[in-house]
mmCIF file of N, CA and C in Angstrom:
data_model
loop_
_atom_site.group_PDB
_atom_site.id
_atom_site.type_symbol
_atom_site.label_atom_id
_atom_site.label_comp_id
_atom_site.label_asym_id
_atom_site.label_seq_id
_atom_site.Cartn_x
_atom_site.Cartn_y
_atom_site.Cartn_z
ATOM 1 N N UNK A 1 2.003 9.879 36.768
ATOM 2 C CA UNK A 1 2.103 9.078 35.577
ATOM 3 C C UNK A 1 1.383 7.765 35.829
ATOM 4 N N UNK A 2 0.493 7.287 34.732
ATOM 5 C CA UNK A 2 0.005 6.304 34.935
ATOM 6 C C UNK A 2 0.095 5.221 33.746
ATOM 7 N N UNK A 3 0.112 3.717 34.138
ATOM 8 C CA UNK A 3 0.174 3.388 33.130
ATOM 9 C C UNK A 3 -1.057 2.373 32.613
ATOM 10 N N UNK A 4 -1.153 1.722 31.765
ATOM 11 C CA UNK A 4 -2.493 1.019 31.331
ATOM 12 C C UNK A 4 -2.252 -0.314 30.114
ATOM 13 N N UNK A 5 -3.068 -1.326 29.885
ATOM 14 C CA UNK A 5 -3.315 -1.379 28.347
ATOM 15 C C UNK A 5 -4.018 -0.821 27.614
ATOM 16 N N UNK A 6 -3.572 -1.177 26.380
ATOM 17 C CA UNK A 6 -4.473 -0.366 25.238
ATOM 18 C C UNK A 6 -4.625 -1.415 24.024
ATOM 19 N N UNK A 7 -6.452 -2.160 24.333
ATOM 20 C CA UNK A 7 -6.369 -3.173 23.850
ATOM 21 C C UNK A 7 -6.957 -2.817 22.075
ATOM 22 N N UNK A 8 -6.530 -3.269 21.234
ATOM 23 C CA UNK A 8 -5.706 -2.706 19.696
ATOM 24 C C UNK A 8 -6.455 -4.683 18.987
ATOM 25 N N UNK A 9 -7.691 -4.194 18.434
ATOM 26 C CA UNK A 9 -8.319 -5.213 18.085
ATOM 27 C C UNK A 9 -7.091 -5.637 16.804
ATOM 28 N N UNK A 10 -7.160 -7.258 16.421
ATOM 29 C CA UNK A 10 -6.000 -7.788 15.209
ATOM 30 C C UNK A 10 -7.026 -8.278 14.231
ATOM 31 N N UNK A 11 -6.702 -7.977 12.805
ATOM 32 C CA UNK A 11 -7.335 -8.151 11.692
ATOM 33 C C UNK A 11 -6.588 -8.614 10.713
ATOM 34 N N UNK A 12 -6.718 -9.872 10.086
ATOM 35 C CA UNK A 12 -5.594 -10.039 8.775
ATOM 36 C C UNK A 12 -6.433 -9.044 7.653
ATOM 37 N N UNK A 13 -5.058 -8.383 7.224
ATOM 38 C CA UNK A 13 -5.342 -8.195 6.042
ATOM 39 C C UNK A 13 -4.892 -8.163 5.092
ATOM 40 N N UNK A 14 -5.644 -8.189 3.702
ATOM 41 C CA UNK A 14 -5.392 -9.325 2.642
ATOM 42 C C UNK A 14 -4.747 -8.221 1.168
ATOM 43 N N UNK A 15 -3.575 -8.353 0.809
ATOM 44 C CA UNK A 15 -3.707 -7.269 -0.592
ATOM 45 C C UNK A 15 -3.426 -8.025 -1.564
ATOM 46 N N UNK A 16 -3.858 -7.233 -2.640
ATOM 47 C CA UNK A 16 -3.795 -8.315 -3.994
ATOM 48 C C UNK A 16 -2.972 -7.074 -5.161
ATOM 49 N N UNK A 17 -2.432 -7.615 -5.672
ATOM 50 C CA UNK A 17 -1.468 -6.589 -6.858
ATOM 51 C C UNK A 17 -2.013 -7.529 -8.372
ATOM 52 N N UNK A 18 -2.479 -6.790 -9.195
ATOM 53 C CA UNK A 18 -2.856 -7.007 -10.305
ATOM 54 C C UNK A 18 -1.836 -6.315 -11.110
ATOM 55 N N UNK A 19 -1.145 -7.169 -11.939
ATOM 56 C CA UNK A 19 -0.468 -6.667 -13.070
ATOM 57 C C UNK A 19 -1.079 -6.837 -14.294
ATOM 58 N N UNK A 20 -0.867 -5.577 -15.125
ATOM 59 C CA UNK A 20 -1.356 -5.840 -16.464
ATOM 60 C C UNK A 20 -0.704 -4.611 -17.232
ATOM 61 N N UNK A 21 -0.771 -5.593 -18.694
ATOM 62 C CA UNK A 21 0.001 -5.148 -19.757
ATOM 63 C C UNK A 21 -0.218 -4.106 -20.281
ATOM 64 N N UNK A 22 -0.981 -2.895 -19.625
ATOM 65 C CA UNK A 22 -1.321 -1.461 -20.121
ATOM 66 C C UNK A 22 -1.226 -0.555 -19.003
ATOM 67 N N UNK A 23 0.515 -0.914 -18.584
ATOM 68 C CA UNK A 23 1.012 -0.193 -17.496
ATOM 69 C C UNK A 23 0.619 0.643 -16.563
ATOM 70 N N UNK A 24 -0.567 -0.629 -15.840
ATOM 71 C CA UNK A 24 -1.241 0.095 -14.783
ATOM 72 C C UNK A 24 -1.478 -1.508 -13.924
ATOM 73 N N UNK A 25 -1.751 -0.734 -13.108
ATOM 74 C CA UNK A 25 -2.031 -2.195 -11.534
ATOM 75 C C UNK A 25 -3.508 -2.035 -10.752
ATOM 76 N N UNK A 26 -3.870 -2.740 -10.317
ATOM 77 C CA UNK A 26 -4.980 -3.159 -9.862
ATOM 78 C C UNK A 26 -4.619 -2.797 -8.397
ATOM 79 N N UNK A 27 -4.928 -2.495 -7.213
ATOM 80 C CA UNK A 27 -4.270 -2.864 -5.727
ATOM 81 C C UNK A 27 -5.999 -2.998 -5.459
ATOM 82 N N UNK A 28 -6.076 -4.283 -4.585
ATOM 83 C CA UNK A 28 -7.418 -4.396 -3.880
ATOM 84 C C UNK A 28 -7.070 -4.954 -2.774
ATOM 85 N N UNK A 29 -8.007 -4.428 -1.781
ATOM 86 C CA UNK A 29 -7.633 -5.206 -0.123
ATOM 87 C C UNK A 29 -8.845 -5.452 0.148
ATOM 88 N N UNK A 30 -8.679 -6.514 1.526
ATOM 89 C CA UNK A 30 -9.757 -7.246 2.289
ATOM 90 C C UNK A 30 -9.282 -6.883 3.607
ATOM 91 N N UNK A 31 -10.433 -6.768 4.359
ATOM 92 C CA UNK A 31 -10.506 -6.490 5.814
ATOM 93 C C UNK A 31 -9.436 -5.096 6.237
ATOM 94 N N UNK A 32 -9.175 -4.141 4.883
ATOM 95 C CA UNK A 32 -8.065 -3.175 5.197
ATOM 96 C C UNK A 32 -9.286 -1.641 5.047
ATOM 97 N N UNK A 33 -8.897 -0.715 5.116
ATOM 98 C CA UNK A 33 -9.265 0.432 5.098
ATOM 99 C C UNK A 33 -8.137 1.271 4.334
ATOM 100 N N UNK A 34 -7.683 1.845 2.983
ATOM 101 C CA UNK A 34 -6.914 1.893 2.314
ATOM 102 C C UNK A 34 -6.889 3.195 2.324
ATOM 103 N N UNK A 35 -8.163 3.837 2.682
ATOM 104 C CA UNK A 35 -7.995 5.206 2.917
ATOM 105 C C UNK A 35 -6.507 5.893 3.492
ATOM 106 N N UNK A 36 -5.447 6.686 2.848
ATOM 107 C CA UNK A 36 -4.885 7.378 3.295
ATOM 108 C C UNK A 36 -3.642 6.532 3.291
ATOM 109 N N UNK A 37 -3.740 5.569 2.783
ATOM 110 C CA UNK A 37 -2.443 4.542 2.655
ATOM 111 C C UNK A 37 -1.503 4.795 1.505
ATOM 112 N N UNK A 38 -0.096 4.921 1.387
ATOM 113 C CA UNK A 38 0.685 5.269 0.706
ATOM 114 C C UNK A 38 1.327 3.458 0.145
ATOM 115 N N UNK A 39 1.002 3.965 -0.981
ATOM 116 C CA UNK A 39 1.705 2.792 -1.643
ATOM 117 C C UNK A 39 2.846 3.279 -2.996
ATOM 118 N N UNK A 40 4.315 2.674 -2.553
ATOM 119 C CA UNK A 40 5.443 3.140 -2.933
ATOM 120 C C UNK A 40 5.822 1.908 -3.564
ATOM 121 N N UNK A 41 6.540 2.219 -4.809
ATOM 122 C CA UNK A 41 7.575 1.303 -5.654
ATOM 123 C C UNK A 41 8.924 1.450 -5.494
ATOM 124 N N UNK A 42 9.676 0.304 -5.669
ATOM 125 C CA UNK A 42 11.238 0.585 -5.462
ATOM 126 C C UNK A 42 11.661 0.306 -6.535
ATOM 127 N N UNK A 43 12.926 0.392 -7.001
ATOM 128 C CA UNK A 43 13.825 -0.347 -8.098
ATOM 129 C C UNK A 43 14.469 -1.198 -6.993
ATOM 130 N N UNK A 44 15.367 -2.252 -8.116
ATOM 131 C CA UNK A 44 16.070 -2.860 -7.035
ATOM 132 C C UNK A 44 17.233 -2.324 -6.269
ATOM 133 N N UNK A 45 17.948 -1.119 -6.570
ATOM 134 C CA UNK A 45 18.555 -0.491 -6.171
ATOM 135 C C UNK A 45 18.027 0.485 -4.851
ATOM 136 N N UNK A 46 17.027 0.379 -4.759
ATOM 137 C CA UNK A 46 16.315 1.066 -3.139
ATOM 138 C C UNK A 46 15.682 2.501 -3.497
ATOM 139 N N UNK A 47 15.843 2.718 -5.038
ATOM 140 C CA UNK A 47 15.306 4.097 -5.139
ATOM 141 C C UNK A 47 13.939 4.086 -5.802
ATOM 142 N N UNK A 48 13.445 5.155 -5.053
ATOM 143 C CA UNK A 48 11.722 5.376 -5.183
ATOM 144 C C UNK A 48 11.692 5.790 -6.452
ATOM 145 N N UNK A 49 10.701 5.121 -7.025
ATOM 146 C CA UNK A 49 10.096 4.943 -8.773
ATOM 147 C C UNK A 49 8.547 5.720 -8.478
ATOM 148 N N UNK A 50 7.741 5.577 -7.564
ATOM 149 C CA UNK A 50 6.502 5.976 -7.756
ATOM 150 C C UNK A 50 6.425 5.798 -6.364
ATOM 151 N N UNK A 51 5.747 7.262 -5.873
ATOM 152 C CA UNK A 51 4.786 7.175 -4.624
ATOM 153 C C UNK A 51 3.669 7.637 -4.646
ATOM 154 N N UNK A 52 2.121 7.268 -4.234
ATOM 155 C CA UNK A 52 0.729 7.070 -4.637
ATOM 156 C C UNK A 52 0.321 6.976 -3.473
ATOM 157 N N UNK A 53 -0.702 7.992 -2.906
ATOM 158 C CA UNK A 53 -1.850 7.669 -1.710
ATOM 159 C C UNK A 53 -3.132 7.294 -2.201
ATOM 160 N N UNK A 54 -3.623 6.017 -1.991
ATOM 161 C CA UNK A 54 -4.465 5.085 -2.012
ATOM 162 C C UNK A 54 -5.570 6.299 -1.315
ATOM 163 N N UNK A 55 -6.860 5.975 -1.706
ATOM 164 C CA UNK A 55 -8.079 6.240 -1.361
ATOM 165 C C UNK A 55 -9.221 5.695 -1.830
ATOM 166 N N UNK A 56 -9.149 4.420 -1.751
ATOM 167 C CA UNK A 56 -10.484 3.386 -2.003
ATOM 168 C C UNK A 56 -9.780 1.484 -1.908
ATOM 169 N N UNK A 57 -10.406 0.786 -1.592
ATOM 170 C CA UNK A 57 -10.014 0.067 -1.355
ATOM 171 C C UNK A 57 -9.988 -1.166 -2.667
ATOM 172 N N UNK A 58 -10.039 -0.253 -3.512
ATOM 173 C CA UNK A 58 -10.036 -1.128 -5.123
ATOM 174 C C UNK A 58 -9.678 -0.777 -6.154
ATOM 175 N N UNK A 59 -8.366 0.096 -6.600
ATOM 176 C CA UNK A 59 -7.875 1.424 -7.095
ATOM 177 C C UNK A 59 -6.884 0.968 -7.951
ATOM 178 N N UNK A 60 -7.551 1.309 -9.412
ATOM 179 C CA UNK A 60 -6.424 1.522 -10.502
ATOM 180 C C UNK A 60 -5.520 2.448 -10.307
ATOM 181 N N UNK A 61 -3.234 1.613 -10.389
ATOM 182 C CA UNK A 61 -2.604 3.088 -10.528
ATOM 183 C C UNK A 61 -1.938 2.821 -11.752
ATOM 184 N N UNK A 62 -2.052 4.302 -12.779
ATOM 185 C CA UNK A 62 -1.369 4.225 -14.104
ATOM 186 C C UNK A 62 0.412 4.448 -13.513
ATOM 187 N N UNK A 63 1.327 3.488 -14.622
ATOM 188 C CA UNK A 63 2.495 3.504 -14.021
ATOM 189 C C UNK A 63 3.039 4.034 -15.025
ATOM 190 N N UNK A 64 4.413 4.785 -14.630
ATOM 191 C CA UNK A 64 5.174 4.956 -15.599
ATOM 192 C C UNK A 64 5.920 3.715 -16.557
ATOM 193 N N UNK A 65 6.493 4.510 -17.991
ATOM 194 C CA UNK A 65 6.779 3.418 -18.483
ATOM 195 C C UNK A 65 7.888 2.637 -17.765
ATOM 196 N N UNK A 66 8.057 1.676 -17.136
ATOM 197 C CA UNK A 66 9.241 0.949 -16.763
ATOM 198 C C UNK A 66 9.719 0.051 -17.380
ATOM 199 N N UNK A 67 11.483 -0.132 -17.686
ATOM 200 C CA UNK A 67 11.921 -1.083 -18.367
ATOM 201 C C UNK A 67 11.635 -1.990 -17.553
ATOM 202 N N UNK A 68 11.665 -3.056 -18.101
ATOM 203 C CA UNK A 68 11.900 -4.701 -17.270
ATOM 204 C C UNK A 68 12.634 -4.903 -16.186
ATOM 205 N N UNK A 69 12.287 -5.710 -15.504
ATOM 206 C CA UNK A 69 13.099 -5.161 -14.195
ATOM 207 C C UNK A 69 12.426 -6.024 -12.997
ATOM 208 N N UNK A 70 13.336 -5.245 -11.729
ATOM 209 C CA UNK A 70 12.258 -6.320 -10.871
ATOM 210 C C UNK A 70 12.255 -4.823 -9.593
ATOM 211 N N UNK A 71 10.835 -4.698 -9.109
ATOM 212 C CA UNK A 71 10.733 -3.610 -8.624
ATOM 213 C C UNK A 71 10.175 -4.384 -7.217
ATOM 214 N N UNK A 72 10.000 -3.258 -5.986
ATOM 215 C CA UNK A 72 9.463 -3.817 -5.180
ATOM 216 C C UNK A 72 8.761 -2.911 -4.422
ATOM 217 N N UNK A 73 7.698 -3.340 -3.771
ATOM 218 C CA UNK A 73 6.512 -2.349 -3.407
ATOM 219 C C UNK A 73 6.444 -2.402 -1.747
ATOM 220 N N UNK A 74 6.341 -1.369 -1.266
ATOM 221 C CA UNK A 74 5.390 -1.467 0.093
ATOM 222 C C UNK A 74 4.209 -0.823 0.046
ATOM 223 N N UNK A 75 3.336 -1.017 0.707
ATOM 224 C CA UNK A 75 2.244 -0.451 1.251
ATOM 225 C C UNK A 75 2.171 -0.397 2.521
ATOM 226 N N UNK A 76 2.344 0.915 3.227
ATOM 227 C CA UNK A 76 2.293 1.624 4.208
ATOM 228 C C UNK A 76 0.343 2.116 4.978
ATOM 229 N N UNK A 77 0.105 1.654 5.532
ATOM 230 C CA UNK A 77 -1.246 2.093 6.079
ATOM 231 C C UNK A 77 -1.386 3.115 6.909
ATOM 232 N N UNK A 78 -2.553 3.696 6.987
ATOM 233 C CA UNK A 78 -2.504 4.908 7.637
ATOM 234 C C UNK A 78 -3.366 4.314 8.670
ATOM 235 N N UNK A 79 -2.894 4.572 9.991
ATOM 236 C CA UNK A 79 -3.283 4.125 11.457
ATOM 237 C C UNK A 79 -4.098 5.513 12.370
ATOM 238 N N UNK A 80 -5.339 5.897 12.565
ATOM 239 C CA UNK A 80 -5.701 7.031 12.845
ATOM 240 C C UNK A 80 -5.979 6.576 14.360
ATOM 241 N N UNK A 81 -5.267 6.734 15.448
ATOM 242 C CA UNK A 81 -5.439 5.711 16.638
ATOM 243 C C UNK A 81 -4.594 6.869 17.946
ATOM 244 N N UNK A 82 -5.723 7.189 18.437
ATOM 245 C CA UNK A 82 -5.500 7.700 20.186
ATOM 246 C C UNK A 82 -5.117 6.830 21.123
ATOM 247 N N UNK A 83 -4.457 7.560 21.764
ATOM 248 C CA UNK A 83 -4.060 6.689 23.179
ATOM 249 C C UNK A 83 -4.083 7.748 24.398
#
C-alpha cells in the first residue's frame, strides 16, 4: 500500500439563477463545466419539486407551475476525476 498526494487544481465558481415571470429560469456559470450537473429544487419542507441534469453552461429550465412560496435549490456538479 502506498500512499501519495493528489494535487486537485481550485477554481471559483460562479452561478447565476435568473428568475422570470414565464415560469422558467436562466442557470449560467463561470469557470464551471455544467456538463452532467444535476440541479434540484426543494420546497421548504425538504421535498424534491424538480430534478434537471444540466448540459450546457447557459440553460433555460421550464418550471412547473409553483404556488408562491420559497423554494430552495442545489446544484450538484459532476466531478469526472481518477485517482
Amino acid at each position: 500500500m502506498s500512499t501519495g498526494n493528489i494535487n486537485i487544481p481550485s477554481t471559483k465558481a460562479t452561478f447565476y439563477l435568473y428568475d422570470s415571470k414565464s415560469n422558467r429560469i436562466l442557470i449560467r456559470g463561470e469557470n464551471v463545466n455544467f456538463s452532467k450537473t444535476r440541479f434540484i429544487i426543494f420546497d421548504i419542507h425538504g421535498r424534491e419539486i424538480l430534478n434537471y441534469l444540466l448540459s450546457s453552461n447557459s440553460q433555460y429550465i421550464d418550471l412547473p407551475s409553483l404556488p408562491s412560496g420559497i423554494y430552495l435549490d442545489e446544484i450538484t456538479p459532476y466531478f469526472n476525476s481518477k485517482y
